């Protein structure tokens, strides 16, 4: 191979390498931007938790199949504090689209298809605050949601992570990542009983 041909080959390899490095850097940069990392602060609360679907069904005032219409970071995050700056309460107002109503109070319109619900979680800067390891609803993820109206007339999700069940199956957002194998098995059993009770066809 002549010196000229060798030079062309080397230049071609250099250009190809430069393009490859640039592409990898771009993809990595895109991935980091699309997957924000939060510092999670979990707080414990003595909330009433049901482990049987019939009891949860009887307690809930409104049960729907619906999904969040916005990404978590784009929702309205509410954090209140006492006069000394100590955190008092927090929650997130989540807008949902209702596909089907499974149970409702008499004063809830049968044709209502939009609702703002309260989730026991919030976001402030890069810090995510949550109660009892609750994981937020994911945008577009159709789920069975168990709700109850608070003293201000707003519907809130109840029963922590056992108050929302994705029709897509069990995902990383169904239960905390720290869940034990037993807790995951119990969640799966509970979810199956929810799907059976309301005759819901699960997404395969």
Short mmCIF file of N, CA and C in Angstrom, two decimals, residues 8-193:
data_model
loop_
_atom_site.label_atom_id
_atom_site.label_comp_id
_atom_site.label_asym_id
_atom_site.label_seq_id
_atom_site.Cartn_x
_atom_site.Cartn_y
_atom_site.Cartn_z
N UNK A 8 -4.86 8.11 3.49
CA UNK A 8 -6.32 8.19 3.34
C UNK A 8 -7.02 7.28 4.34
N UNK A 9 -6.48 6.07 4.49
CA UNK A 9 -7.07 5.11 5.44
C UNK A 9 -7.01 5.65 6.86
N UNK A 10 -5.86 6.20 7.27
CA UNK A 10 -5.70 6.74 8.61
C UNK A 10 -6.64 7.90 8.86
N UNK A 11 -6.76 8.80 7.88
CA UNK A 11 -7.67 9.94 8.01
C UNK A 11 -9.11 9.46 8.14
N UNK A 12 -9.48 8.48 7.35
CA UNK A 12 -10.84 7.92 7.38
C UNK A 12 -11.14 7.31 8.75
N UNK A 13 -10.18 6.56 9.29
CA UNK A 13 -10.36 5.95 10.60
C UNK A 13 -10.50 7.03 11.68
N UNK A 14 -9.70 8.08 11.57
CA UNK A 14 -9.76 9.17 12.55
C UNK A 14 -11.12 9.85 12.52
N UNK A 15 -11.65 10.11 11.32
CA UNK A 15 -12.96 10.75 11.17
C UNK A 15 -14.04 9.86 11.74
N UNK A 16 -13.97 8.56 11.43
CA UNK A 16 -14.96 7.61 11.93
C UNK A 16 -14.93 7.55 13.45
N UNK A 17 -13.74 7.55 14.04
CA UNK A 17 -13.59 7.52 15.49
C UNK A 17 -14.18 8.78 16.12
N UNK A 18 -13.91 9.92 15.51
CA UNK A 18 -14.42 11.20 16.02
C UNK A 18 -15.95 11.22 16.00
N UNK A 19 -16.53 10.71 14.91
CA UNK A 19 -18.00 10.66 14.81
C UNK A 19 -18.58 9.74 15.87
N UNK A 20 -17.93 8.59 16.07
CA UNK A 20 -18.40 7.62 17.06
C UNK A 20 -18.38 8.20 18.46
N UNK A 21 -17.28 8.85 18.82
CA UNK A 21 -17.15 9.46 20.14
C UNK A 21 -18.21 10.53 20.35
N UNK A 22 -18.43 11.34 19.32
CA UNK A 22 -19.44 12.41 19.41
C UNK A 22 -20.83 11.82 19.59
N UNK A 23 -21.13 10.75 18.87
CA UNK A 23 -22.44 10.11 18.96
C UNK A 23 -22.67 9.53 20.35
N UNK A 24 -21.65 8.86 20.88
CA UNK A 24 -21.78 8.27 22.22
C UNK A 24 -21.98 9.36 23.27
N UNK A 25 -21.22 10.44 23.14
CA UNK A 25 -21.35 11.55 24.09
C UNK A 25 -22.73 12.16 24.01
N UNK A 26 -23.26 12.28 22.79
CA UNK A 26 -24.59 12.88 22.62
C UNK A 26 -25.66 11.99 23.25
N UNK A 27 -25.58 10.67 22.98
CA UNK A 27 -26.57 9.74 23.53
C UNK A 27 -26.53 9.75 25.05
N UNK A 28 -25.32 9.71 25.61
CA UNK A 28 -25.19 9.74 27.07
C UNK A 28 -25.75 11.03 27.64
N UNK A 29 -25.49 12.13 26.96
CA UNK A 29 -26.01 13.42 27.41
C UNK A 29 -27.52 13.44 27.38
N UNK A 30 -28.10 12.89 26.30
CA UNK A 30 -29.55 12.84 26.19
C UNK A 30 -30.15 11.99 27.30
N UNK A 31 -29.53 10.84 27.58
CA UNK A 31 -30.05 9.94 28.61
C UNK A 31 -30.04 10.62 29.97
N UNK A 32 -28.98 11.35 30.26
CA UNK A 32 -28.88 12.00 31.56
C UNK A 32 -29.94 13.10 31.70
N UNK A 33 -30.24 13.77 30.59
CA UNK A 33 -31.24 14.83 30.66
C UNK A 33 -32.64 14.26 30.81
N UNK A 34 -32.90 13.10 30.16
CA UNK A 34 -34.23 12.51 30.17
C UNK A 34 -34.55 11.78 31.47
N UNK A 35 -33.55 11.41 32.23
CA UNK A 35 -33.77 10.65 33.46
C UNK A 35 -33.21 11.44 34.64
N UNK A 36 -33.98 12.38 35.17
CA UNK A 36 -33.50 13.18 36.30
C UNK A 36 -33.33 12.32 37.55
N UNK A 37 -32.34 12.66 38.33
CA UNK A 37 -32.08 11.92 39.57
C UNK A 37 -32.47 12.81 40.75
N UNK A 38 -33.29 12.28 41.63
CA UNK A 38 -33.76 13.04 42.77
C UNK A 38 -33.19 12.46 44.07
N UNK A 39 -32.99 13.31 45.03
CA UNK A 39 -32.71 12.86 46.38
C UNK A 39 -34.07 12.61 47.02
N UNK A 40 -34.31 11.39 47.47
CA UNK A 40 -35.61 11.03 48.00
C UNK A 40 -35.60 11.07 49.52
N UNK A 41 -36.54 11.81 50.09
CA UNK A 41 -36.72 11.87 51.54
C UNK A 41 -38.05 11.19 51.86
N UNK A 42 -37.99 10.04 52.52
CA UNK A 42 -39.19 9.29 52.84
C UNK A 42 -39.59 9.52 54.29
N UNK A 43 -40.84 9.88 54.50
CA UNK A 43 -41.37 10.09 55.83
C UNK A 43 -42.43 9.05 56.14
N UNK A 44 -42.46 8.58 57.36
CA UNK A 44 -43.45 7.58 57.77
C UNK A 44 -44.69 8.26 58.32
N UNK A 45 -45.84 7.64 58.06
CA UNK A 45 -47.10 8.17 58.58
C UNK A 45 -47.98 7.01 58.99
N UNK A 46 -48.75 7.23 60.04
CA UNK A 46 -49.67 6.20 60.51
C UNK A 46 -50.98 6.25 59.73
N UNK A 47 -50.92 5.81 58.48
CA UNK A 47 -52.11 5.83 57.63
C UNK A 47 -52.81 4.48 57.66
N UNK A 48 -54.11 4.52 57.46
CA UNK A 48 -54.91 3.29 57.44
C UNK A 48 -54.63 2.54 56.15
N UNK A 49 -54.19 1.29 56.28
CA UNK A 49 -53.83 0.51 55.11
C UNK A 49 -54.66 -0.77 55.05
N UNK A 50 -55.27 -1.00 53.88
CA UNK A 50 -56.07 -2.21 53.67
C UNK A 50 -55.28 -3.20 52.83
N UNK A 51 -55.41 -4.48 53.17
CA UNK A 51 -54.73 -5.53 52.43
C UNK A 51 -55.72 -6.51 51.81
N UNK A 52 -57.00 -6.13 51.83
CA UNK A 52 -58.04 -6.94 51.20
C UNK A 52 -58.87 -6.03 50.30
N UNK A 53 -59.12 -6.46 49.09
CA UNK A 53 -59.79 -5.62 48.11
C UNK A 53 -61.20 -5.24 48.53
N UNK A 54 -61.94 -6.15 49.15
CA UNK A 54 -63.32 -5.84 49.55
C UNK A 54 -63.36 -4.72 50.58
N UNK A 55 -62.40 -4.72 51.49
CA UNK A 55 -62.36 -3.67 52.51
C UNK A 55 -61.95 -2.33 51.90
N UNK A 56 -61.00 -2.38 50.97
CA UNK A 56 -60.58 -1.16 50.30
C UNK A 56 -61.71 -0.59 49.44
N UNK A 57 -62.42 -1.47 48.77
CA UNK A 57 -63.54 -1.05 47.93
C UNK A 57 -64.62 -0.38 48.77
N UNK A 58 -64.90 -0.94 49.94
CA UNK A 58 -65.94 -0.39 50.81
C UNK A 58 -65.53 0.97 51.38
N UNK A 59 -64.24 1.16 51.61
CA UNK A 59 -63.75 2.40 52.23
C UNK A 59 -63.64 3.54 51.22
N UNK A 60 -63.22 3.22 50.01
CA UNK A 60 -63.02 4.25 48.99
C UNK A 60 -64.36 4.85 48.57
N UNK A 61 -64.35 6.16 48.32
CA UNK A 61 -65.55 6.84 47.85
C UNK A 61 -65.65 6.85 46.33
N UNK A 62 -64.49 6.96 45.69
CA UNK A 62 -64.43 7.02 44.23
C UNK A 62 -63.34 6.09 43.73
N UNK A 63 -63.71 5.23 42.78
CA UNK A 63 -62.75 4.29 42.19
C UNK A 63 -62.84 4.44 40.68
N UNK A 64 -61.72 4.75 40.05
CA UNK A 64 -61.72 4.98 38.60
C UNK A 64 -60.56 4.27 37.93
N UNK A 65 -60.69 4.11 36.63
CA UNK A 65 -59.56 3.74 35.80
C UNK A 65 -59.15 5.01 35.08
N UNK A 66 -57.92 5.45 35.29
CA UNK A 66 -57.48 6.70 34.69
C UNK A 66 -55.97 6.78 34.64
N UNK A 67 -55.48 7.93 34.18
CA UNK A 67 -54.04 8.10 34.06
C UNK A 67 -53.66 9.57 34.21
N UNK A 68 -52.44 9.79 34.69
CA UNK A 68 -51.92 11.15 34.83
C UNK A 68 -51.64 11.73 33.44
N UNK A 69 -51.95 13.00 33.26
CA UNK A 69 -51.77 13.63 31.94
C UNK A 69 -50.49 14.45 31.83
N UNK A 70 -49.73 14.56 32.91
CA UNK A 70 -48.49 15.33 32.90
C UNK A 70 -47.36 14.54 33.53
N UNK A 71 -46.14 14.87 33.15
CA UNK A 71 -44.98 14.28 33.82
C UNK A 71 -44.95 14.78 35.26
N UNK A 72 -44.33 14.01 36.13
CA UNK A 72 -44.31 14.34 37.56
C UNK A 72 -43.75 15.73 37.82
N UNK A 73 -42.65 16.07 37.18
CA UNK A 73 -42.00 17.36 37.44
C UNK A 73 -42.86 18.55 37.02
N UNK A 74 -43.80 18.31 36.09
CA UNK A 74 -44.64 19.40 35.57
C UNK A 74 -45.92 19.60 36.37
N UNK A 75 -46.16 18.78 37.38
CA UNK A 75 -47.38 18.89 38.17
C UNK A 75 -47.23 19.98 39.24
N UNK A 76 -48.34 20.31 39.89
CA UNK A 76 -48.31 21.34 40.93
C UNK A 76 -47.90 20.70 42.26
N UNK A 77 -46.73 21.08 42.74
CA UNK A 77 -46.20 20.52 43.98
C UNK A 77 -46.43 21.52 45.12
N UNK A 78 -47.08 21.07 46.17
CA UNK A 78 -47.44 21.93 47.29
C UNK A 78 -46.67 21.52 48.53
N UNK A 79 -45.94 22.47 49.11
CA UNK A 79 -45.23 22.25 50.37
C UNK A 79 -45.52 23.43 51.28
N UNK A 80 -46.04 23.14 52.47
CA UNK A 80 -46.32 24.20 53.43
C UNK A 80 -45.37 24.06 54.62
N UNK A 81 -45.16 25.19 55.31
CA UNK A 81 -44.22 25.19 56.45
C UNK A 81 -44.80 25.99 57.60
N UNK A 82 -44.34 25.68 58.79
CA UNK A 82 -44.70 26.45 59.99
C UNK A 82 -43.94 27.78 59.96
N UNK A 83 -44.25 28.65 60.90
CA UNK A 83 -43.61 29.97 60.95
C UNK A 83 -42.10 29.89 61.11
N UNK A 84 -41.63 28.81 61.76
CA UNK A 84 -40.19 28.69 61.97
C UNK A 84 -39.47 28.03 60.79
N UNK A 85 -40.23 27.74 59.73
CA UNK A 85 -39.62 27.15 58.54
C UNK A 85 -39.68 25.65 58.49
N UNK A 86 -40.11 25.01 59.57
CA UNK A 86 -40.21 23.55 59.59
C UNK A 86 -41.34 23.09 58.67
N UNK A 87 -41.08 22.05 57.90
CA UNK A 87 -42.09 21.55 56.98
C UNK A 87 -43.35 21.11 57.72
N UNK A 88 -44.49 21.52 57.22
CA UNK A 88 -45.77 21.17 57.82
C UNK A 88 -46.46 20.05 57.06
N UNK A 89 -46.55 20.20 55.75
CA UNK A 89 -47.20 19.19 54.93
C UNK A 89 -46.74 19.32 53.48
N UNK A 90 -47.01 18.29 52.70
CA UNK A 90 -46.68 18.34 51.29
C UNK A 90 -47.58 17.39 50.51
N UNK A 91 -47.82 17.71 49.26
CA UNK A 91 -48.54 16.83 48.36
C UNK A 91 -48.37 17.33 46.93
N UNK A 92 -48.86 16.56 46.00
CA UNK A 92 -48.83 16.95 44.60
C UNK A 92 -50.23 16.90 44.03
N UNK A 93 -50.62 17.95 43.33
CA UNK A 93 -51.90 17.97 42.62
C UNK A 93 -51.69 17.37 41.24
N UNK A 94 -52.31 16.24 41.00
CA UNK A 94 -52.11 15.49 39.76
C UNK A 94 -53.38 15.50 38.92
N UNK A 95 -53.27 16.00 37.71
CA UNK A 95 -54.41 15.98 36.79
C UNK A 95 -54.50 14.62 36.13
N UNK A 96 -55.69 14.02 36.19
CA UNK A 96 -55.87 12.71 35.56
C UNK A 96 -57.01 12.75 34.55
N UNK A 97 -56.92 11.86 33.60
CA UNK A 97 -58.01 11.62 32.64
C UNK A 97 -58.70 10.34 33.07
N UNK A 98 -60.02 10.38 33.21
CA UNK A 98 -60.79 9.22 33.65
C UNK A 98 -61.30 8.46 32.44
N UNK A 99 -60.94 7.19 32.35
CA UNK A 99 -61.43 6.33 31.27
C UNK A 99 -62.75 5.65 31.66
N UNK A 100 -62.83 5.26 32.94
CA UNK A 100 -64.01 4.52 33.40
C UNK A 100 -64.19 4.72 34.90
N UNK A 101 -65.43 4.87 35.33
CA UNK A 101 -65.74 4.99 36.75
C UNK A 101 -66.25 3.65 37.25
N UNK A 102 -65.60 3.11 38.27
CA UNK A 102 -65.98 1.82 38.83
C UNK A 102 -66.88 1.96 40.04
N UNK A 103 -66.72 3.06 40.76
CA UNK A 103 -67.56 3.36 41.93
C UNK A 103 -67.53 4.86 42.14
N UNK A 104 -68.69 5.43 42.53
CA UNK A 104 -68.74 6.88 42.73
C UNK A 104 -69.82 7.24 43.73
N UNK A 105 -69.66 8.40 44.38
CA UNK A 105 -70.73 8.92 45.23
C UNK A 105 -71.84 9.50 44.35
N UNK A 106 -72.99 9.71 44.93
CA UNK A 106 -74.15 10.18 44.15
C UNK A 106 -73.91 11.54 43.49
N UNK A 107 -73.11 12.39 44.15
CA UNK A 107 -72.92 13.74 43.61
C UNK A 107 -71.78 13.86 42.60
N UNK A 108 -71.18 12.73 42.22
CA UNK A 108 -70.11 12.76 41.23
C UNK A 108 -70.71 12.49 39.86
N UNK A 109 -70.54 13.41 38.90
CA UNK A 109 -71.14 13.24 37.57
C UNK A 109 -70.67 11.97 36.86
N UNK A 110 -71.61 11.24 36.29
CA UNK A 110 -71.28 9.98 35.61
C UNK A 110 -70.43 10.18 34.37
N UNK A 111 -70.53 11.38 33.77
CA UNK A 111 -69.79 11.63 32.53
C UNK A 111 -68.51 12.45 32.75
N UNK A 112 -68.11 12.65 34.00
CA UNK A 112 -66.89 13.42 34.25
C UNK A 112 -65.68 12.62 33.81
N UNK A 113 -64.82 13.25 33.04
CA UNK A 113 -63.65 12.52 32.54
C UNK A 113 -62.31 13.17 32.90
N UNK A 114 -62.35 14.24 33.69
CA UNK A 114 -61.13 14.88 34.17
C UNK A 114 -61.25 15.16 35.66
N UNK A 115 -60.13 15.06 36.35
CA UNK A 115 -60.14 15.28 37.80
C UNK A 115 -58.73 15.59 38.27
N UNK A 116 -58.63 16.46 39.26
CA UNK A 116 -57.34 16.70 39.92
C UNK A 116 -57.34 15.98 41.25
N UNK A 117 -56.38 15.09 41.44
CA UNK A 117 -56.30 14.31 42.67
C UNK A 117 -55.02 14.66 43.42
N UNK A 118 -54.99 14.28 44.70
CA UNK A 118 -53.83 14.55 45.55
C UNK A 118 -53.02 13.27 45.73
N UNK A 119 -51.72 13.39 45.51
CA UNK A 119 -50.81 12.28 45.78
C UNK A 119 -49.92 12.64 46.97
N UNK A 120 -49.61 11.67 47.83
CA UNK A 120 -48.78 11.93 49.02
C UNK A 120 -47.29 11.98 48.70
N UNK A 121 -46.93 12.93 47.87
CA UNK A 121 -45.56 13.05 47.40
C UNK A 121 -45.39 14.47 46.86
N UNK A 122 -44.17 14.98 46.85
CA UNK A 122 -43.96 16.31 46.29
C UNK A 122 -42.51 16.47 45.87
N UNK A 123 -42.25 17.55 45.15
CA UNK A 123 -40.92 17.79 44.62
C UNK A 123 -40.53 19.24 44.86
N UNK A 124 -39.33 19.44 45.40
CA UNK A 124 -38.81 20.78 45.62
C UNK A 124 -37.37 20.79 45.15
N UNK A 125 -37.12 21.46 44.02
CA UNK A 125 -35.79 21.44 43.45
C UNK A 125 -35.44 20.02 43.03
N UNK A 126 -34.37 19.49 43.58
CA UNK A 126 -33.95 18.13 43.25
C UNK A 126 -34.29 17.13 44.36
N UNK A 127 -35.14 17.56 45.30
CA UNK A 127 -35.50 16.70 46.43
C UNK A 127 -36.95 16.25 46.30
N UNK A 128 -37.15 14.95 46.33
CA UNK A 128 -38.49 14.38 46.27
C UNK A 128 -38.89 13.93 47.68
N UNK A 129 -40.01 14.45 48.18
CA UNK A 129 -40.54 14.06 49.48
C UNK A 129 -41.69 13.08 49.26
N UNK A 130 -41.70 12.00 50.03
CA UNK A 130 -42.74 11.00 49.87
C UNK A 130 -43.14 10.42 51.22
N UNK A 131 -44.35 9.87 51.27
CA UNK A 131 -44.87 9.28 52.51
C UNK A 131 -44.97 7.77 52.34
N UNK A 132 -44.44 7.04 53.30
CA UNK A 132 -44.51 5.58 53.30
C UNK A 132 -44.03 4.96 51.98
N UNK A 133 -42.96 5.53 51.42
CA UNK A 133 -42.34 5.02 50.20
C UNK A 133 -43.27 5.05 48.99
N UNK A 134 -44.24 5.96 49.02
CA UNK A 134 -45.17 6.08 47.89
C UNK A 134 -44.42 6.49 46.62
N UNK A 135 -44.77 5.88 45.49
CA UNK A 135 -44.20 6.23 44.20
C UNK A 135 -45.27 6.86 43.33
N UNK A 136 -44.92 7.92 42.63
CA UNK A 136 -45.90 8.71 41.90
C UNK A 136 -46.49 7.99 40.70
N UNK A 137 -47.68 8.43 40.30
CA UNK A 137 -48.28 7.95 39.07
C UNK A 137 -47.44 8.39 37.88
N UNK A 138 -47.35 7.54 36.89
CA UNK A 138 -46.59 7.86 35.69
C UNK A 138 -47.51 8.39 34.59
N UNK A 139 -47.05 9.35 33.85
CA UNK A 139 -47.85 9.93 32.77
C UNK A 139 -48.29 8.85 31.78
N UNK A 140 -49.59 8.82 31.51
CA UNK A 140 -50.13 7.90 30.51
C UNK A 140 -50.30 6.47 30.97
N UNK A 141 -49.96 6.16 32.20
CA UNK A 141 -50.04 4.78 32.71
C UNK A 141 -51.44 4.53 33.26
N UNK A 142 -52.29 3.87 32.50
CA UNK A 142 -53.68 3.59 32.92
C UNK A 142 -53.68 2.70 34.15
N UNK A 143 -54.36 3.16 35.19
CA UNK A 143 -54.34 2.47 36.48
C UNK A 143 -55.70 2.50 37.14
N UNK A 144 -55.93 1.54 38.02
CA UNK A 144 -57.10 1.58 38.90
C UNK A 144 -56.70 2.44 40.09
N UNK A 145 -57.50 3.48 40.38
CA UNK A 145 -57.17 4.44 41.43
C UNK A 145 -58.26 4.46 42.48
N UNK A 146 -57.86 4.34 43.74
CA UNK A 146 -58.80 4.37 44.87
C UNK A 146 -58.68 5.73 45.56
N UNK A 147 -59.80 6.44 45.63
CA UNK A 147 -59.78 7.83 46.07
C UNK A 147 -60.80 8.11 47.16
N UNK A 148 -60.50 9.14 47.95
CA UNK A 148 -61.41 9.60 48.99
C UNK A 148 -61.32 11.11 49.08
N UNK A 149 -62.46 11.74 49.36
CA UNK A 149 -62.50 13.20 49.45
C UNK A 149 -62.05 13.65 50.83
N UNK A 150 -61.20 14.71 50.86
CA UNK A 150 -60.74 15.24 52.15
C UNK A 150 -61.68 16.34 52.64
N UNK A 151 -61.32 16.98 53.74
CA UNK A 151 -62.19 17.99 54.35
C UNK A 151 -62.33 19.24 53.48
N UNK A 152 -61.41 19.41 52.50
CA UNK A 152 -61.48 20.57 51.61
C UNK A 152 -62.24 20.26 50.32
N UNK A 153 -62.74 19.03 50.23
CA UNK A 153 -63.50 18.65 49.05
C UNK A 153 -62.66 18.14 47.90
N UNK A 154 -61.37 17.86 48.14
CA UNK A 154 -60.49 17.35 47.09
C UNK A 154 -60.32 15.84 47.23
N UNK A 155 -60.27 15.16 46.10
CA UNK A 155 -60.07 13.71 46.13
C UNK A 155 -58.58 13.38 46.21
N UNK A 156 -58.24 12.50 47.13
CA UNK A 156 -56.86 12.08 47.29
C UNK A 156 -56.73 10.58 47.16
N UNK A 157 -55.58 10.14 46.68
CA UNK A 157 -55.31 8.71 46.57
C UNK A 157 -55.08 8.12 47.95
N UNK A 158 -55.69 6.99 48.24
CA UNK A 158 -55.56 6.36 49.56
C UNK A 158 -54.84 5.03 49.46
N UNK A 159 -54.46 4.50 50.61
CA UNK A 159 -53.85 3.17 50.74
C UNK A 159 -52.42 3.10 50.20
N UNK A 160 -51.75 4.26 50.10
CA UNK A 160 -50.35 4.31 49.66
C UNK A 160 -50.19 3.60 48.31
N UNK A 161 -49.17 2.77 48.15
CA UNK A 161 -48.95 2.10 46.87
C UNK A 161 -49.99 1.02 46.59
N UNK A 162 -50.75 0.65 47.60
CA UNK A 162 -51.83 -0.33 47.41
C UNK A 162 -53.13 0.38 47.06
N UNK A 163 -53.02 1.61 46.58
CA UNK A 163 -54.21 2.36 46.17
C UNK A 163 -54.17 2.69 44.69
N UNK A 164 -53.17 2.16 43.98
CA UNK A 164 -53.05 2.39 42.53
C UNK A 164 -52.44 1.13 41.90
N UNK A 165 -53.08 0.68 40.84
CA UNK A 165 -52.63 -0.56 40.21
C UNK A 165 -52.64 -0.39 38.69
N UNK A 166 -51.46 -0.41 38.11
CA UNK A 166 -51.31 -0.21 36.68
C UNK A 166 -51.88 -1.39 35.90
N UNK A 167 -52.57 -1.07 34.81
CA UNK A 167 -53.07 -2.12 33.93
C UNK A 167 -51.95 -2.73 33.10
N UNK A 168 -50.80 -2.05 33.08
CA UNK A 168 -49.65 -2.53 32.32
C UNK A 168 -48.90 -3.66 33.02
N UNK A 169 -49.20 -3.86 34.29
CA UNK A 169 -48.48 -4.86 35.07
C UNK A 169 -47.68 -4.21 36.17
N UNK A 170 -46.81 -4.96 36.79
CA UNK A 170 -45.99 -4.43 37.87
C UNK A 170 -44.72 -3.83 37.28
N UNK A 171 -44.48 -2.56 37.60
CA UNK A 171 -43.32 -1.86 37.08
C UNK A 171 -42.45 -1.38 38.23
N UNK A 172 -41.37 -0.68 37.90
CA UNK A 172 -40.48 -0.14 38.94
C UNK A 172 -41.16 0.95 39.75
N UNK A 173 -42.30 1.47 39.24
CA UNK A 173 -43.02 2.52 39.96
C UNK A 173 -44.19 1.98 40.76
N UNK A 174 -44.42 0.66 40.72
CA UNK A 174 -45.53 0.08 41.46
C UNK A 174 -45.23 0.00 42.95
N UNK A 175 -44.03 -0.38 43.27
CA UNK A 175 -43.60 -0.53 44.67
C UNK A 175 -42.20 0.06 44.81
N UNK A 176 -41.79 0.40 46.02
CA UNK A 176 -40.43 0.93 46.23
C UNK A 176 -39.37 -0.07 45.78
N UNK A 177 -38.25 0.45 45.28
CA UNK A 177 -37.16 -0.42 44.83
C UNK A 177 -36.58 -1.24 45.97
N UNK A 178 -36.79 -0.77 47.20
CA UNK A 178 -36.26 -1.48 48.36
C UNK A 178 -37.18 -2.60 48.85
N UNK A 179 -38.28 -2.84 48.14
CA UNK A 179 -39.25 -3.85 48.57
C UNK A 179 -38.64 -5.25 48.59
N UNK A 180 -39.04 -6.02 49.58
CA UNK A 180 -38.56 -7.39 49.68
C UNK A 180 -39.34 -8.28 48.70
N UNK A 181 -38.85 -9.49 48.51
CA UNK A 181 -39.54 -10.44 47.62
C UNK A 181 -40.93 -10.75 48.15
N UNK A 182 -41.07 -10.80 49.47
CA UNK A 182 -42.37 -11.08 50.07
C UNK A 182 -43.35 -9.92 49.82
N UNK A 183 -42.86 -8.69 49.98
CA UNK A 183 -43.71 -7.52 49.75
C UNK A 183 -44.15 -7.46 48.29
N UNK A 184 -43.25 -7.78 47.38
CA UNK A 184 -43.57 -7.78 45.95
C UNK A 184 -44.61 -8.85 45.63
N UNK A 185 -44.48 -10.02 46.27
CA UNK A 185 -45.44 -11.10 46.07
C UNK A 185 -46.82 -10.71 46.60
N UNK A 186 -46.84 -10.05 47.76
CA UNK A 186 -48.12 -9.61 48.34
C UNK A 186 -48.77 -8.55 47.46
N UNK A 187 -47.96 -7.67 46.89
CA UNK A 187 -48.49 -6.63 46.00
C UNK A 187 -49.10 -7.28 44.76
N UNK A 188 -48.41 -8.26 44.20
CA UNK A 188 -48.91 -8.94 43.00
C UNK A 188 -50.23 -9.65 43.28
N UNK A 189 -50.32 -10.30 44.45
CA UNK A 189 -51.56 -10.98 44.83
C UNK A 189 -52.71 -9.99 44.98
N UNK A 190 -52.42 -8.86 45.63
CA UNK A 190 -53.43 -7.82 45.82
C UNK A 190 -53.87 -7.27 44.46
N UNK A 191 -52.92 -6.99 43.60
CA UNK A 191 -53.23 -6.45 42.27
C UNK A 191 -54.12 -7.41 41.49
N UNK A 192 -53.81 -8.70 41.54
CA UNK A 192 -54.62 -9.69 40.83
C UNK A 192 -56.06 -9.70 41.35
N UNK A 193 -56.22 -9.52 42.66
CA UNK A 193 -57.57 -9.52 43.24
C UNK A 193 -58.34 -8.28 42.79
#
